[in-house]
N, CA, C and O atoms as a Tinker XYZ file with bonds, in Angstrom:
   388  protein
     1  N     -1.821000  -12.361000   -4.967000    73     2
     2  CA    -0.771000  -11.267000   -4.401000    64     1     3
     3  C     -0.478000  -10.450000   -5.655000    63     2     4     5
     4  O     -0.173000  -10.986000   -6.721000    81     3
     5  N     -0.588000   -9.038000   -5.475000    73     3     6
     6  CA    -0.265000   -8.197000   -6.574000    64     5     7
     7  C      1.237000   -7.863000   -6.551000    63     6     8     9
     8  O      1.838000   -7.677000   -5.493000    81     7
     9  N      1.842000   -7.792000   -7.814000    73     7    10
    10  CA     3.168000   -7.517000   -8.022000    64     9    11
    11  C      3.160000   -6.144000   -8.811000    63    10    12    13
    12  O      2.221000   -5.739000   -9.496000    81    11
    13  N      4.383000   -5.489000   -8.596000    73    11    14
    14  CA     4.536000   -4.236000   -9.380000    64    13    15
    15  C      5.363000   -4.703000  -10.465000    63    14    16    17
    16  O      6.344000   -5.393000  -10.188000    81    15
    17  N      5.061000   -4.377000  -11.825000    73    15    18
    18  CA     5.894000   -4.691000  -12.891000    64    17    19
    19  C      6.943000   -3.623000  -13.110000    63    18    20    21
    20  O      6.862000   -2.498000  -12.618000    81    19
    21  N      7.980000   -4.065000  -13.914000    73    19    22
    22  CA     9.082000   -3.114000  -14.182000    64    21    23
    23  C      8.400000   -1.807000  -14.898000    63    22    24    25
    24  O      8.773000   -0.667000  -14.620000    81    23
    25  N      7.383000   -2.080000  -15.829000    73    23    26
    26  CA     6.811000   -0.928000  -16.497000    64    25    27
    27  C      6.152000    0.039000  -15.553000    63    26    28    29
    28  O      6.251000    1.250000  -15.751000    81    27
    29  N      5.405000   -0.511000  -14.412000    73    27    30
    30  CA     4.779000    0.212000  -13.481000    64    29    31
    31  C      5.726000    1.036000  -12.706000    63    30    32    33
    32  O      5.477000    2.209000  -12.429000    81    31
    33  N      6.822000    0.425000  -12.350000    73    31    34
    34  CA     7.842000    1.071000  -11.494000    64    33    35
    35  C      8.493000    2.182000  -12.472000    63    34    36    37
    36  O      8.624000    3.319000  -12.020000    81    35
    37  N      8.848000    1.938000  -13.611000    73    35    38
    38  CA     9.424000    2.983000  -14.357000    64    37    39
    39  C      8.348000    4.252000  -14.548000    63    38    40    41
    40  O      8.722000    5.423000  -14.632000    81    39
    41  N      7.012000    3.842000  -14.602000    73    39    42
    42  CA     5.938000    4.973000  -14.818000    64    41    43
    43  C      5.917000    5.759000  -13.547000    63    42    44    45
    44  O      5.920000    6.988000  -13.616000    81    43
    45  N      5.897000    5.162000  -12.420000    73    43    46
    46  CA     5.909000    5.785000  -11.200000    64    45    47
    47  C      7.198000    6.709000  -11.084000    63    46    48    49
    48  O      7.116000    7.878000  -10.707000    81    47
    49  N      8.353000    6.117000  -11.426000    73    47    50
    50  CA     9.594000    7.036000  -11.257000    64    49    51
    51  C      9.597000    8.119000  -12.175000    63    50    52    53
    52  O     10.131000    9.182000  -11.859000    81    51
    53  N      8.971000    7.934000  -13.452000    73    51    54
    54  CA     8.835000    9.009000  -14.337000    64    53    55
    55  C      7.947000   10.088000  -13.689000    63    54    56    57
    56  O      8.301000   11.263000  -13.781000    81    55
    57  N      6.829000    9.764000  -13.048000    73    55    58
    58  CA     5.977000   10.775000  -12.614000    64    57    59
    59  C      6.536000   11.485000  -11.342000    63    58    60    61
    60  O      6.139000   12.601000  -11.008000    81    59
    61  N      7.452000   10.801000  -10.668000    73    59    62
    62  CA     8.105000   11.419000   -9.472000    64    61    63
    63  C      9.359000   12.138000   -9.901000    63    62    64    65
    64  O     10.085000   12.739000   -9.109000    81    63
    65  N      9.595000   12.034000  -11.334000    73    63    66
    66  CA    10.846000   12.829000  -11.914000    64    65    67
    67  C     12.126000   12.212000  -11.388000    63    66    68    69
    68  O     13.115000   12.914000  -11.175000    81    67
    69  N     12.114000   10.835000  -11.165000    73    67    70
    70  CA    13.258000   10.122000  -10.697000    64    69    71
    71  C     14.068000    9.390000  -11.724000    63    70    72    73
    72  O     13.506000    8.604000  -12.487000    81    71
    73  N     15.480000    9.626000  -11.787000    73    71    74
    74  CA    16.105000    8.813000  -12.830000    64    73    75
    75  C     16.717000    7.842000  -12.166000    63    74    76    77
    76  O     17.515000    8.175000  -11.290000    81    75
    77  N     16.505000    6.574000  -12.408000    73    75    78
    78  CA    16.991000    5.420000  -11.810000    64    77    79
    79  C     17.987000    4.594000  -12.600000    63    78    80    81
    80  O     17.830000    4.406000  -13.807000    81    79
    81  N     18.993000    4.110000  -11.933000    73    79    82
    82  CA    19.983000    3.270000  -12.684000    64    81    83
    83  C     19.530000    1.814000  -12.797000    63    82    84    85
    84  O     18.735000    1.408000  -11.950000    81    83
    85  N     19.939000    1.020000  -13.720000    73    83    86
    86  CA    19.422000   -0.389000  -13.953000    64    85    87
    87  C     19.464000   -1.079000  -12.612000    63    86    88    89
    88  O     18.489000   -1.753000  -12.280000    81    87
    89  N     20.638000   -0.959000  -11.714000    73    87    90
    90  CA    20.696000   -1.703000  -10.500000    64    89    91
    91  C     19.618000   -1.174000   -9.474000    63    90    92    93
    92  O     19.144000   -1.975000   -8.669000    81    91
    93  N     19.258000   -0.004000   -9.473000    73    91    94
    94  CA    18.279000    0.632000   -8.675000    64    93    95
    95  C     16.952000    0.146000   -8.940000    63    94    96    97
    96  O     16.163000   -0.085000   -8.024000    81    95
    97  N     16.629000   -0.043000  -10.336000    73    95    98
    98  CA    15.305000   -0.486000  -10.827000    64    97    99
    99  C     15.218000   -1.831000  -10.324000    63    98   100   101
   100  O     14.137000   -2.163000   -9.838000    81    99
   101  N     16.167000   -2.673000  -10.352000    73    99   102
   102  CA    16.036000   -4.156000  -10.024000    64   101   103
   103  C     15.846000   -4.237000   -8.501000    63   102   104   105
   104  O     15.026000   -5.028000   -8.036000    81   103
   105  N     16.586000   -3.435000   -7.713000    73   103   106
   106  CA    16.398000   -3.429000   -6.266000    64   105   107
   107  C     15.117000   -2.967000   -5.841000    63   106   108   109
   108  O     14.489000   -3.631000   -5.016000    81   107
   109  N     14.592000   -1.756000   -6.376000    73   107   110
   110  CA    13.430000   -1.257000   -5.884000    64   109   111
   111  C     12.224000   -2.141000   -6.354000    63   110   112   113
   112  O     11.213000   -2.160000   -5.653000    81   111
   113  N     12.287000   -2.910000   -7.566000    73   111   114
   114  CA    11.201000   -3.717000   -7.955000    64   113   115
   115  C     11.182000   -4.876000   -6.883000    63   114   116   117
   116  O     10.064000   -5.300000   -6.593000    81   115
   117  N     12.115000   -5.361000   -6.348000    73   115   118
   118  CA    12.180000   -6.483000   -5.467000    64   117   119
   119  C     11.685000   -6.055000   -4.117000    63   118   120   121
   120  O     10.913000   -6.745000   -3.452000    81   119
   121  N     12.196000   -4.794000   -3.704000    73   119   122
   122  CA    11.786000   -4.312000   -2.462000    64   121   123
   123  C     10.187000   -3.980000   -2.390000    63   122   124   125
   124  O      9.432000   -4.324000   -1.480000    81   123
   125  N      9.848000   -3.241000   -3.545000    73   123   126
   126  CA     8.318000   -2.898000   -3.475000    64   125   127
   127  C      7.522000   -4.208000   -3.591000    63   126   128   129
   128  O      6.429000   -4.268000   -3.027000    81   127
   129  N      7.974000   -5.225000   -4.256000    73   127   130
   130  CA     7.171000   -6.460000   -4.302000    64   129   131
   131  C      7.132000   -7.155000   -2.918000    63   130   132   133
   132  O      6.097000   -7.680000   -2.506000    81   131
   133  N      8.230000   -7.143000   -2.247000    73   131   134
   134  CA     8.283000   -7.619000   -0.789000    64   133   135
   135  C      7.246000   -6.872000    0.003000    63   134   136   137
   136  O      6.469000   -7.526000    0.700000    81   135
   137  N      7.160000   -5.506000   -0.043000    73   135   138
   138  CA     6.322000   -4.675000    0.734000    64   137   139
   139  C      4.979000   -5.080000    0.377000    63   138   140   141
   140  O      4.169000   -5.362000    1.260000    81   139
   141  N      4.664000   -5.133000   -0.926000    73   139   142
   142  CA     3.214000   -5.598000   -1.250000    64   141   143
   143  C      2.831000   -6.911000   -0.737000    63   142   144   145
   144  O      1.699000   -7.101000   -0.291000    81   143
   145  N      3.734000   -7.839000   -0.779000    73   143   146
   146  CA     3.443000   -9.270000   -0.196000    64   145   147
   147  C      3.151000   -9.084000    1.178000    63   146   148   149
   148  O      2.145000   -9.663000    1.589000    81   147
   149  N      3.842000   -8.369000    2.019000    73   147   150
   150  CA     3.698000   -8.117000    3.390000    64   149   151
   151  C      2.328000   -7.415000    3.708000    63   150   152   153
   152  O      1.693000   -7.706000    4.722000    81   151
   153  N      1.949000   -6.590000    2.908000    73   151   154
   154  CA     0.757000   -5.777000    3.059000    64   153   155
   155  C     -0.526000   -6.717000    2.633000    63   154   156   157
   156  O     -1.636000   -6.623000    3.155000    81   155
   157  N     -0.214000   -7.522000    1.721000    73   155   158
   158  CA    -1.475000   -8.294000    1.254000    64   157   159
   159  C     -1.798000   -9.394000    2.338000    63   158   160   161
   160  O     -2.874000   -9.988000    2.268000    81   159
   161  N     -0.965000   -9.659000    3.261000    73   159   162
   162  CA    -1.191000  -10.653000    4.367000    64   161   163
   163  C     -2.418000  -10.080000    5.173000    63   162   164   165
   164  O     -3.224000  -10.808000    5.752000    81   163
   165  N     -2.477000   -8.786000    5.156000    73   163   166
   166  CA    -3.659000   -8.312000    5.914000    64   165   167
   167  C     -5.043000   -8.745000    5.371000    63   166   168   169
   168  O     -6.007000   -8.926000    6.116000    81   167
   169  N     -5.080000   -8.895000    4.071000    73   167   170
   170  CA    -6.366000   -9.241000    3.489000    64   169   171
   171  C     -6.682000  -10.787000    3.886000    63   170   172   173
   172  O     -7.816000  -11.209000    3.658000    81   171
   173  N     -5.766000  -11.594000    4.443000    73   171   174
   174  CA    -6.080000  -12.884000    4.777000    64   173   175
   175  C     -6.677000  -12.848000    6.170000    63   174   176   177
   176  O     -7.184000  -13.892000    6.579000    81   175
   177  N     -6.681000  -11.746000    6.971000    73   175   178
   178  CA    -7.486000  -11.667000    8.277000    64   177   179
   179  C     -8.763000  -11.624000    8.142000    63   178   180   181
   180  O     -9.237000  -11.138000    7.115000    81   179
   181  N     -9.558000  -12.112000    9.124000    73   179   182
   182  CA   -10.985000  -11.903000    9.303000    64   181   183
   183  C    -10.964000  -10.585000   10.067000    63   182   184   185
   184  O    -10.466000  -10.626000   11.192000    81   183
   185  N    -11.446000   -9.392000    9.607000    73   183   186
   186  CA   -11.450000   -8.136000   10.206000    64   185   187
   187  C    -12.861000   -7.548000   10.177000    63   186   188   189
   188  O    -13.063000   -6.338000   10.277000    81   187
   189  N    -13.863000   -8.494000   10.031000    73   187   190
   190  CA   -15.270000   -8.181000    9.966000    64   189   191
   191  C    -15.700000   -7.484000   11.277000    63   190   192   193
   192  O    -16.600000   -6.646000   11.220000    81   191
   193  N    -15.105000   -7.781000   12.459000    73   191   194
   194  CA   -15.585000   -7.284000   13.753000    64   193   195
   195  C    -14.514000   -6.188000   14.183000    63   194   196   197
   196  O    -14.536000   -5.791000   15.348000    81   195
   197  N    -13.662000   -5.730000   13.369000    73   195   198
   198  CA   -12.676000   -4.771000   13.856000    64   197   199
   199  C    -13.100000   -3.362000   13.239000    63   198   200   201
   200  O    -13.191000   -3.194000   12.023000    81   199
   201  N    -13.348000   -2.377000   14.172000    73   199   202
   202  CA   -13.990000   -1.194000   13.868000    64   201   203
   203  C    -12.920000   -0.381000   12.845000    63   202   204   205
   204  O    -11.730000   -0.685000   12.925000    81   203
   205  N    -13.287000    0.509000   12.017000    73   203   206
   206  CA   -12.338000    1.157000   11.200000    64   205   207
   207  C    -11.766000    2.374000   12.123000    63   206   208   209
   208  O    -12.468000    3.051000   12.874000    81   207
   209  N    -10.508000    2.511000   11.948000    73   207   210
   210  CA    -9.855000    3.600000   12.723000    64   209   211
   211  C     -8.848000    4.456000   11.883000    63   210   212   213
   212  O     -8.360000    3.970000   10.863000    81   211
   213  N     -8.569000    5.565000   12.242000    73   211   214
   214  CA    -7.655000    6.393000   11.453000    64   213   215
   215  C     -6.256000    6.263000   12.215000    63   214   216   217
   216  O     -5.244000    6.611000   11.607000    81   215
   217  N     -6.169000    5.830000   13.377000    73   215   218
   218  CA    -4.937000    5.738000   14.070000    64   217   219
   219  C     -5.123000    4.622000   15.148000    63   218   220   221
   220  O     -6.204000    4.497000   15.724000    81   219
   221  N     -4.075000    3.829000   15.408000    73   219   222
   222  CA    -4.275000    2.755000   16.400000    64   221   223
   223  C     -4.270000    3.278000   17.731000    63   222   224   225
   224  O     -4.723000    2.591000   18.646000    81   223
   225  N     -3.767000    4.515000   17.954000    73   223   226
   226  CA    -3.704000    5.008000   19.421000    64   225   227
   227  C     -4.588000    6.444000   19.451000    63   226   228   229
   228  O     -4.819000    7.154000   18.472000    81   227
   229  N     -4.976000    6.655000   20.705000    73   227   230
   230  CA    -5.751000    7.877000   20.790000    64   229   231
   231  C     -4.686000    9.036000   20.562000    63   230   232   233
   232  O     -3.638000    9.119000   21.202000    81   231
   233  N     -5.087000    9.914000   19.574000    73   231   234
   234  CA    -4.106000   11.013000   19.344000    64   233   235
   235  C     -4.719000   12.425000   19.939000    63   234   236   237
   236  O     -5.884000   12.756000   19.719000    81   235
   237  N     -3.946000   13.092000   20.595000    73   235   238
   238  CA    -4.326000   14.324000   21.173000    64   237   239
   239  C     -3.547000   15.378000   20.827000    63   238   240   241
   240  O     -2.344000   15.144000   20.711000    81   239
   241  N     -3.981000   16.608000   20.610000    73   239   242
   242  CA    -3.319000   17.679000   20.198000    64   241   243
   243  C     -2.452000   18.164000   21.332000    63   242   244   245
   244  O     -2.979000   18.404000   22.419000    81   243
   245  N     -1.075000   18.334000   21.138000    73   243   246
   246  CA    -0.168000   18.666000   22.200000    64   245   247
   247  C      0.045000   20.167000   22.297000    63   246   248   249
   248  O      0.690000   20.705000   23.197000    81   247
   249  N     -0.625000   20.871000   21.174000    73   247   250
   250  CA    -0.424000   22.365000   21.119000    64   249   251
   251  C     -1.386000   23.036000   22.096000    63   250   252   253
   252  O     -2.469000   22.530000   22.393000    81   251
   253  N     -0.972000   24.125000   22.553000    73   251   254
   254  CA    -1.884000   24.962000   23.420000    64   253   255
   255  C     -2.833000   25.683000   22.526000    63   254   256   257
   256  O     -2.721000   25.681000   21.300000    81   255
   257  N     -3.790000   26.313000   23.200000    73   255   258
   258  CA    -4.898000   27.064000   22.400000    64   257   259
   259  C     -4.182000   28.189000   21.697000    63   258   260   261
   260  O     -3.187000   28.722000   22.188000    81   259
   261  N     -4.730000   28.558000   20.479000    73   259   262
   262  CA    -4.377000   29.879000   19.907000    64   261   263
   263  C     -4.834000   30.998000   20.648000    63   262   264   265
   264  O     -6.032000   31.169000   20.875000    81   263
   265  N     -3.958000   31.759000   21.032000    73   263   266
   266  CA    -4.291000   32.998000   21.748000    64   265   267
   267  C     -3.557000   34.190000   21.056000    63   266   268   269
   268  O     -2.347000   34.195000   20.828000    81   267
   269  N     -4.441000   35.224000   20.739000    73   267   270
   270  CA    -3.877000   36.330000   20.141000    64   269   271
   271  C     -2.913000   37.198000   20.962000    63   270   272   273
   272  O     -3.181000   37.562000   22.107000    81   271
   273  N     -1.807000   37.502000   20.334000    73   271   274
   274  CA    -0.851000   38.225000   21.163000    64   273   275
   275  C     -0.083000   39.121000   20.243000    63   274   276   277
   276  O     -0.104000   38.824000   19.049000    81   275
   277  N      0.644000   40.255000   20.653000    73   275   278
   278  CA     1.393000   41.149000   19.818000    64   277   279
   279  C      2.320000   40.494000   18.932000    63   278   280   281
   280  O      3.075000   39.635000   19.387000    81   279
   281  N      2.343000   40.844000   17.581000    73   279   282
   282  CA     3.297000   40.383000   16.652000    64   281   283
   283  C      4.512000   41.437000   16.520000    63   282   284   285
   284  O      4.505000   42.555000   17.035000    81   283
   285  N      5.478000   40.931000   15.801000    73   283   286
   286  CA     6.627000   41.852000   15.537000    64   285   287
   287  C      6.273000   43.026000   14.768000    63   286   288   289
   288  O      5.383000   42.978000   13.919000    81   287
   289  N      6.931000   44.084000   15.024000    73   287   290
   290  CA     6.697000   45.302000   14.166000    64   289   291
   291  C      7.565000   44.952000   12.825000    63   290   292   293
   292  O      8.375000   44.025000   12.808000    81   291
   293  N      7.322000   45.743000   11.776000    73   291   294
   294  CA     7.970000   45.634000   10.618000    64   293   295
   295  C      9.516000   45.882000   10.767000    63   294   296   297
   296  O     10.342000   45.263000   10.096000    81   295
   297  N      9.822000   46.780000   11.645000    73   295   298
   298  CA    11.324000   46.890000   11.911000    64   297   299
   299  C     12.070000   45.721000   12.504000    63   298   300   301
   300  O     13.198000   45.378000   12.149000    81   299
   301  N     11.277000   45.083000   13.527000    73   299   302
   302  CA    11.835000   43.962000   14.099000    64   301   303
   303  C     11.815000   42.875000   13.184000    63   302   304   305
   304  O     12.797000   42.131000   13.188000    81   303
   305  N     10.818000   42.629000   12.349000    73   303   306
   306  CA    10.779000   41.476000   11.458000    64   305   307
   307  C     11.816000   41.589000   10.427000    63   306   308   309
   308  O     12.313000   40.560000    9.970000    81   307
   309  N     12.195000   42.775000   10.010000    73   307   310
   310  CA    13.106000   43.120000    8.918000    64   309   311
   311  C     14.683000   43.389000    9.418000    63   310   312   313
   312  O     15.589000   43.566000    8.604000    81   311
   313  N     14.861000   43.394000   10.691000    73   311   314
   314  CA    16.009000   43.804000   11.303000    64   313   315
   315  C     17.262000   43.092000   10.764000    63   314   316   317
   316  O     18.340000   43.665000   10.607000    81   315
   317  N     17.014000   41.701000   10.474000    73   315   318
   318  CA    18.269000   40.944000    9.914000    64   317   319
   319  C     18.009000   40.553000    8.422000    63   318   320   321
   320  O     18.618000   39.621000    7.897000    81   319
   321  N     17.084000   41.301000    7.766000    73   319   322
   322  CA    16.968000   40.930000    6.358000    64   321   323
   323  C     18.170000   41.281000    5.554000    63   322   324   325
   324  O     18.709000   42.353000    5.830000    81   323
   325  N     18.667000   40.567000    4.624000    73   323   326
   326  CA    19.739000   40.938000    3.799000    64   325   327
   327  C     19.443000   42.079000    2.793000    63   326   328   329
   328  O     20.337000   42.823000    2.389000    81   327
   329  N     18.192000   42.179000    2.418000    73   327   330
   330  CA    17.896000   43.376000    1.663000    64   329   331
   331  C     16.428000   43.555000    1.956000    63   330   332   333
   332  O     15.734000   42.604000    2.317000    81   331
   333  N     15.952000   44.783000    1.799000    73   331   334
   334  CA    14.561000   45.136000    2.009000    64   333   335
   335  C     14.172000   46.191000    1.036000    63   334   336   337
   336  O     14.983000   46.880000    0.418000    81   335
   337  N     12.698000   46.286000    0.926000    73   335   338
   338  CA    12.248000   47.297000    0.160000    64   337   339
   339  C     11.012000   47.914000    0.815000    63   338   340   341
   340  O      9.875000   47.465000    0.674000    81   339
   341  N     11.312000   48.894000    1.484000    73   339   342
   342  CA    10.372000   49.517000    2.439000    64   341   343
   343  C     10.086000   48.639000    3.517000    63   342   344   345
   344  O     11.031000   48.304000    4.230000    81   343
   345  N      8.779000   48.143000    3.799000    73   343   346
   346  CA     8.420000   47.301000    4.725000    64   345   347
   347  C      8.322000   45.778000    4.196000    63   346   348   349
   348  O      7.581000   44.928000    4.691000    81   347
   349  N      9.038000   45.615000    3.304000    73   347   350
   350  CA     8.949000   44.228000    2.776000    64   349   351
   351  C     10.473000   43.701000    2.490000    63   350   352   353
   352  O     11.427000   44.439000    2.247000    81   351
   353  N     10.509000   42.107000    2.577000    73   351   354
   354  CA    11.831000   41.636000    2.174000    64   353   355
   355  C     11.999000   41.809000    0.571000    63   354   356   357
   356  O     11.085000   41.653000   -0.238000    81   355
   357  N     13.188000   42.121000    0.296000    73   355   358
   358  CA    13.700000   42.254000   -1.252000    64   357   359
   359  C     14.193000   40.974000   -1.622000    63   358   360   361
   360  O     15.100000   40.488000   -0.947000    81   359
   361  N     13.706000   40.326000   -2.643000    73   359   362
   362  CA    14.156000   38.987000   -3.127000    64   361   363
   363  C     14.344000   39.181000   -4.547000    63   362   364   365
   364  O     13.709000   40.019000   -5.186000    81   363
   365  N     15.383000   38.261000   -5.139000    73   363   366
   366  CA    15.567000   38.352000   -6.494000    64   365   367
   367  C     14.436000   37.908000   -7.341000    63   366   368   369
   368  O     13.647000   37.064000   -6.917000    81   367
   369  N     14.316000   38.447000   -8.544000    73   367   370
   370  CA    13.029000   38.067000   -9.438000    64   369   371
   371  C     13.216000   36.597000   -9.786000    63   370   372   373
   372  O     14.296000   36.008000   -9.818000    81   371
   373  N     12.011000   36.086000  -10.043000    73   371   374
   374  CA    12.110000   34.553000  -10.528000    64   373   375
   375  C     11.742000   33.486000   -9.489000    63   374   376   377
   376  O     11.395000   32.355000   -9.831000    81   375
   377  N     11.832000   33.898000   -8.150000    73   375   378
   378  CA    11.656000   33.015000   -7.098000    64   377   379
   379  C     12.447000   31.813000   -6.923000    63   378   380   381
   380  O     13.424000   31.642000   -7.653000    81   379
   381  N     12.111000   30.892000   -5.966000    73   379   382
   382  CA    13.002000   29.710000   -5.746000    64   381   383
   383  C     12.693000   28.603000   -6.714000    63   382   384   385
   384  O     11.539000   28.458000   -7.118000    81   383
   385  N     13.628000   27.849000   -7.089000    73   383   386
   386  CA    13.369000   26.752000   -7.914000    64   385   387
   387  C     13.685000   25.348000   -7.265000    63   386   388
   388  O     13.494000   24.315000   -7.906000    81   387
């Protein structure tokens, strides 16, 4: 059974830009190792006759077909804009962070 080490947990937290307290590190290490133990039980099964699937149930698209239809005019689209620049939304420089 594979275990996640403290160093691996800290490495993944660093990659995800997570700052973890000491109590969170201990709790996550335990929880992740419990998850890995549960998932590793699958390797104990004989799955030679089980066909590979991407989903256990038949998945169907619930959306209707794409049909072209009229879109909003620039005036309608910008009617509630807090600020505009001609036919465009005016936004502060720098973008979202």
